[in-house]
Coordinates of C-alpha atoms in Angstrom, one line a residue:
X30 CA -22.3 15.1 -0.5
X31 CA -19.0 13.3 -1.3
X32 CA -18.7 10.0 -2.9
X33 CA -18.0 8.2 0.4
X34 CA -21.3 9.3 1.8
X35 CA -23.1 7.9 -1.2
X36 CA -21.2 4.6 -1.1
X37 CA -21.9 4.0 2.6
X38 CA -25.6 4.6 2.0
X39 CA -25.7 2.0 -0.7
X40 CA -23.8 -0.8 1.1
X41 CA -24.2 -1.8 4.7
X42 CA -21.0 -3.7 5.0
X43 CA -18.9 -0.8 3.7
X44 CA -20.9 1.6 6.0
X45 CA -20.0 -0.5 9.0
X46 CA -16.3 -0.7 8.0
X47 CA -16.1 3.1 7.4
X48 CA -17.9 3.8 10.7
X49 CA -15.4 1.6 12.5
X50 CA -12.5 3.6 11.0
X51 CA -14.2 6.9 12.2
X52 CA -14.9 5.6 15.7
X53 CA -11.5 4.1 16.3
X54 CA -9.6 7.0 14.8
X55 CA -11.5 10.1 16.0
X56 CA -8.2 12.1 16.2
X57 CA -7.6 11.5 12.5
X58 CA -10.5 13.4 11.0
X59 CA -8.3 15.5 8.7
X60 CA -6.4 12.4 7.5
X61 CA -9.7 10.6 6.7
X62 CA -11.0 13.7 4.9
X63 CA -7.9 13.8 2.7
X64 CA -8.4 10.2 1.7
X65 CA -12.1 10.8 1.1
X66 CA -11.4 13.9 -1.0
X67 CA -8.9 11.9 -3.0
X68 CA -11.6 9.3 -3.8
X69 CA -13.8 12.2 -4.9
X70 CA -11.1 13.4 -7.3
X71 CA -10.4 9.9 -8.5
X72 CA -14.1 9.1 -9.2
X73 CA -14.6 12.4 -10.9
X74 CA -11.6 11.9 -13.2
X75 CA -12.9 8.5 -14.2
X76 CA -16.6 9.5 -14.2
X77 CA -17.4 6.8 -11.6
X78 CA -20.7 6.6 -9.8
X79 CA -21.1 5.3 -6.2
X80 CA -23.0 2.3 -7.5
X81 CA -20.2 1.4 -9.9
X82 CA -17.5 1.8 -7.2
X83 CA -19.5 -0.5 -4.8
X84 CA -20.0 -3.1 -7.6
X85 CA -16.3 -3.1 -8.6
X86 CA -15.0 -3.2 -5.0
X87 CA -17.4 -6.0 -4.0
X88 CA -16.4 -8.0 -7.0
X89 CA -12.8 -7.6 -5.9
X90 CA -13.6 -8.8 -2.4
X91 CA -15.6 -11.8 -3.8
X92 CA -12.6 -13.0 -5.9
X93 CA -10.3 -12.5 -3.0
X94 CA -12.6 -14.6 -0.8
X95 CA -12.4 -17.4 -3.4
X96 CA -8.6 -17.2 -3.3
X97 CA -8.6 -17.3 0.5
X98 CA -10.8 -20.5 0.4
X99 CA -8.3 -22.1 -2.0
X100 CA -5.4 -21.0 0.1
X101 CA -6.9 -22.6 3.3
X102 CA -7.4 -25.9 1.4
X103 CA -4.1 -26.0 -0.5
X104 CA -1.7 -23.6 1.2
X105 CA -1.0 -22.2 -2.3
X106 CA -1.2 -18.7 -3.6
X107 CA -3.3 -18.2 -6.8
X108 CA -0.2 -18.0 -9.1
X109 CA 1.0 -21.3 -7.7
X110 CA -2.3 -22.8 -8.9
X111 CA -1.7 -21.3 -12.3
X112 CA -4.5 -18.8 -11.8
X113 CA -3.6 -15.7 -13.7
X114 CA -5.0 -12.3 -12.5
X115 CA -7.1 -10.3 -15.0
X116 CA -7.7 -7.4 -12.7
X117 CA -7.9 -4.1 -14.4
X118 CA -5.8 -1.2 -13.2
X119 CA -8.9 0.9 -12.5
X120 CA -10.6 -1.8 -10.5
X121 CA -7.4 -2.4 -8.4
X122 CA -7.0 1.3 -7.7
X123 CA -10.6 1.5 -6.5
X124 CA -9.9 -1.5 -4.2
X125 CA -6.8 0.2 -2.9
X126 CA -8.5 3.4 -2.0
X127 CA -11.7 1.8 -0.7
X128 CA -9.9 -0.6 1.6
X129 CA -8.1 2.2 3.4
X130 CA -11.5 3.7 4.2
X131 CA -13.2 0.4 5.2
X132 CA -10.6 -1.9 6.7
X133 CA -8.6 -1.4 9.9
X134 CA -5.3 -3.0 8.7
X135 CA -5.0 -0.9 5.5
X136 CA -5.9 2.3 7.4
X137 CA -3.2 1.4 10.0
X138 CA -0.6 1.0 7.3
X139 CA -1.4 4.4 5.8
X140 CA -1.5 6.0 9.2
X141 CA 1.9 4.7 10.0
X142 CA 3.0 6.1 6.6
X143 CA 1.5 9.4 7.4
X144 CA 3.2 9.6 10.7
X145 CA 6.6 8.8 9.2
X146 CA 6.3 11.6 6.7
X147 CA 7.1 14.2 9.5
X148 CA 10.6 12.7 9.7
X149 CA 11.3 12.5 6.0
X150 CA 13.2 15.7 5.4
X151 CA 14.8 15.6 2.0
X152 CA 15.6 13.4 -1.1
X153 CA 12.7 11.1 -0.7
X154 CA 12.0 8.2 -3.1
X155 CA 8.6 6.5 -3.2
X156 CA 8.5 3.3 -5.3
X157 CA 5.2 1.9 -6.6
X158 CA 2.6 4.6 -7.0
X159 CA -0.6 2.5 -7.7
X160 CA -3.6 4.7 -7.2
X161 CA -1.4 7.6 -6.1
X162 CA -2.9 7.9 -2.6
X163 CA 0.5 7.5 -0.8
X164 CA 1.9 10.3 -3.0
X165 CA -1.1 12.5 -2.0
X166 CA -0.4 11.8 1.7
X167 CA 3.3 12.6 1.2
X168 CA 2.3 15.8 -0.4
X169 CA 0.2 16.8 2.5
X170 CA 2.4 15.7 5.4
X171 CA 6.0 15.8 4.2
X172 CA 7.9 19.0 4.8
X173 CA 10.3 18.3 1.9
X174 CA 9.6 19.0 -1.7
X175 CA 12.4 16.8 -2.8
X176 CA 10.2 13.8 -3.7
X177 CA 11.1 11.3 -6.4
X178 CA 8.2 9.0 -7.3
X179 CA 8.9 5.8 -9.3
X180 CA 6.6 3.3 -11.0
X181 CA 7.0 1.1 -14.1
X182 CA 3.5 2.2 -15.2
X183 CA 1.8 5.4 -14.1
X184 CA -1.9 6.0 -14.7
X185 CA -3.4 9.0 -16.4
X186 CA -5.1 10.2 -13.3
X187 CA -1.8 10.1 -11.3
X188 CA 0.0 12.0 -14.0
X189 CA -2.8 14.7 -14.1
X190 CA -3.2 14.9 -10.3
X191 CA 0.6 15.3 -9.7
X192 CA 1.6 17.2 -12.8
X193 CA 3.7 19.6 -10.7
X194 CA 5.9 16.7 -9.5
X195 CA 8.4 15.0 -11.7
X196 CA 7.3 11.4 -12.0
X197 CA 9.7 8.6 -13.0
X198 CA 7.9 6.1 -15.2
X199 CA 10.6 3.4 -15.1
X200 CA 12.0 0.7 -12.9
X201 CA 13.9 1.8 -9.7
X202 CA 17.2 0.2 -10.3
X203 CA 20.8 1.1 -9.5
X204 CA 20.1 4.8 -9.1
X205 CA 23.2 7.0 -9.0
X206 CA 21.5 9.5 -6.7
X207 CA 21.5 8.7 -2.9
X208 CA 18.3 9.1 -0.9
X209 CA 17.8 9.9 2.7
X210 CA 14.5 8.1 2.7
X211 CA 13.0 5.4 0.5
X212 CA 9.4 4.1 0.7
X213 CA 8.3 0.8 -0.8
X214 CA 4.9 0.1 0.8
X215 CA 2.8 -3.0 -0.1
X216 CA 5.2 -3.7 -2.9
X217 CA 7.5 -6.6 -1.9
X218 CA 4.9 -9.2 -2.1
X219 CA 4.4 -8.4 -5.8
X220 CA 8.0 -9.3 -6.6
X221 CA 9.5 -12.7 -7.5
X222 CA 12.8 -11.7 -5.7
X223 CA 12.0 -9.1 -3.1
X224 CA 15.4 -9.4 -1.4
X225 CA 17.2 -8.4 -4.6
X226 CA 15.0 -5.3 -4.6
X227 CA 15.8 -4.6 -1.0
X228 CA 19.5 -4.8 -1.7
X229 CA 19.1 -2.4 -4.5
X230 CA 17.2 0.1 -2.3
X231 CA 20.0 -0.2 0.4
X232 CA 22.6 0.7 -2.2
X233 CA 20.6 3.8 -3.1
X234 CA 20.4 5.0 0.5
X235 CA 22.7 7.4 2.3
X236 CA 24.5 6.2 5.4
X237 CA 22.0 5.9 8.2
X238 CA 19.2 6.5 5.7
X239 CA 15.7 5.2 6.3
X240 CA 13.9 2.5 4.4
X241 CA 10.2 2.1 5.1
X242 CA 8.5 -1.0 3.8
X243 CA 5.9 -3.6 4.5
X244 CA 5.5 -7.3 4.1
X245 CA 2.4 -9.4 3.5
X246 CA 2.0 -12.8 5.1
X247 CA -0.7 -15.4 4.3
X248 CA -2.5 -12.9 2.0
X249 CA -3.3 -14.9 -1.2
X250 CA -4.3 -12.0 -3.4
X251 CA -4.2 -12.8 -7.1
X252 CA -1.2 -10.6 -7.9
X253 CA 0.9 -11.6 -4.8
X254 CA 4.0 -13.6 -5.8
X255 CA 5.7 -14.0 -2.4
X256 CA 4.5 -15.0 1.0
X257 CA 6.5 -13.7 3.9
X258 CA 5.8 -16.6 6.2
X259 CA 9.2 -16.7 7.9
X260 CA 10.2 -13.8 10.0
X261 CA 13.6 -15.2 10.7
X262 CA 14.3 -15.6 7.0
X263 CA 13.3 -12.0 6.3
X264 CA 15.4 -10.6 9.2
X265 CA 18.4 -12.6 8.1
X266 CA 18.2 -11.1 4.6
X267 CA 17.8 -7.6 6.0
X268 CA 21.1 -8.2 7.8
X269 CA 22.8 -9.4 4.7
X270 CA 21.5 -6.3 2.9
X271 CA 23.1 -4.0 5.5
X272 CA 19.9 -3.0 7.2
X273 CA 18.8 -3.0 10.8
X274 CA 15.3 -2.8 12.2
X275 CA 14.6 0.5 14.0
X276 CA 10.8 -0.2 14.4
X277 CA 8.3 -2.8 13.4
X278 CA 4.7 -3.5 13.9
X279 CA 2.5 -6.5 13.1
X280 CA -0.8 -5.6 11.7
X281 CA -3.4 -8.4 11.8
X282 CA -6.4 -8.6 9.5
X283 CA -9.9 -9.3 10.5
X284 CA -10.7 -12.8 9.3
X285 CA -13.6 -15.2 9.0
X286 CA -11.7 -18.4 9.8
X287 CA -9.5 -19.6 12.6
X288 CA -7.5 -21.4 9.9
X289 CA -6.6 -18.2 8.2
X290 CA -4.2 -15.7 9.8
X291 CA -3.3 -12.9 7.4
X292 CA -1.2 -10.0 8.5
X293 CA 1.2 -7.3 7.4
X294 CA 4.4 -6.1 9.0
X295 CA 5.4 -2.5 9.0
X296 CA 9.2 -1.8 9.1
X297 CA 11.3 1.2 9.5
X298 CA 14.8 0.1 8.6
X299 CA 18.1 1.9 8.9
X300 CA 21.1 1.5 6.7
X301 CA 24.1 0.4 8.8

């Protein structure tokens, strides 16, 4: 029995979420299995029980619910209310993996990522590794072995799990090498100046290169520093950065309030 089976037996809400993923994505059995196996490896490395994972993830959801309630009242993100996050890296990684298996919006983001991997042929940069799940997906679905993963801090598990890949534990900035594809997923909202970062990524792309990214709107997570609440402002800055939109998709979240409309946007951008 894998860890997901144990988790869904313990928690009814997580069981319902996981079953929805299975029923609405019946053609993605292999993909779901890859994510489930990754959680097995992650929990084994950290010696985590199903009970502990459920506890950590539910605590994360509880804190997020409080931040949402404050956001509905004030319109402010937690950092604007001087609320500092004390979330541990391990706890956040658990939340990142579990949310893919139990929420439709995060599964959709990772599915779009998986589907894009077929078209990433060479010289691929992925910025922001987090739990390492995106790198695992890239390893399974990308035909190219020319993968350049960047993060300012890389966990011991990611280093061990991907020891056959050169990992760049530093900021992605003014790289001399030109990439055909750059991924920066669920990263921009964590930056004070995401448009400076986008411009830097554009400079590191080949002509007609692909930049895949996402934005987060009205998602007051404790470590989010930027709310992409103006599509026109975002698109104007893309044009200024020398990028055009090849494809985009709005991904709405399930929500408990009519006054709360969180969503992500997936973008495939092309360097002009």
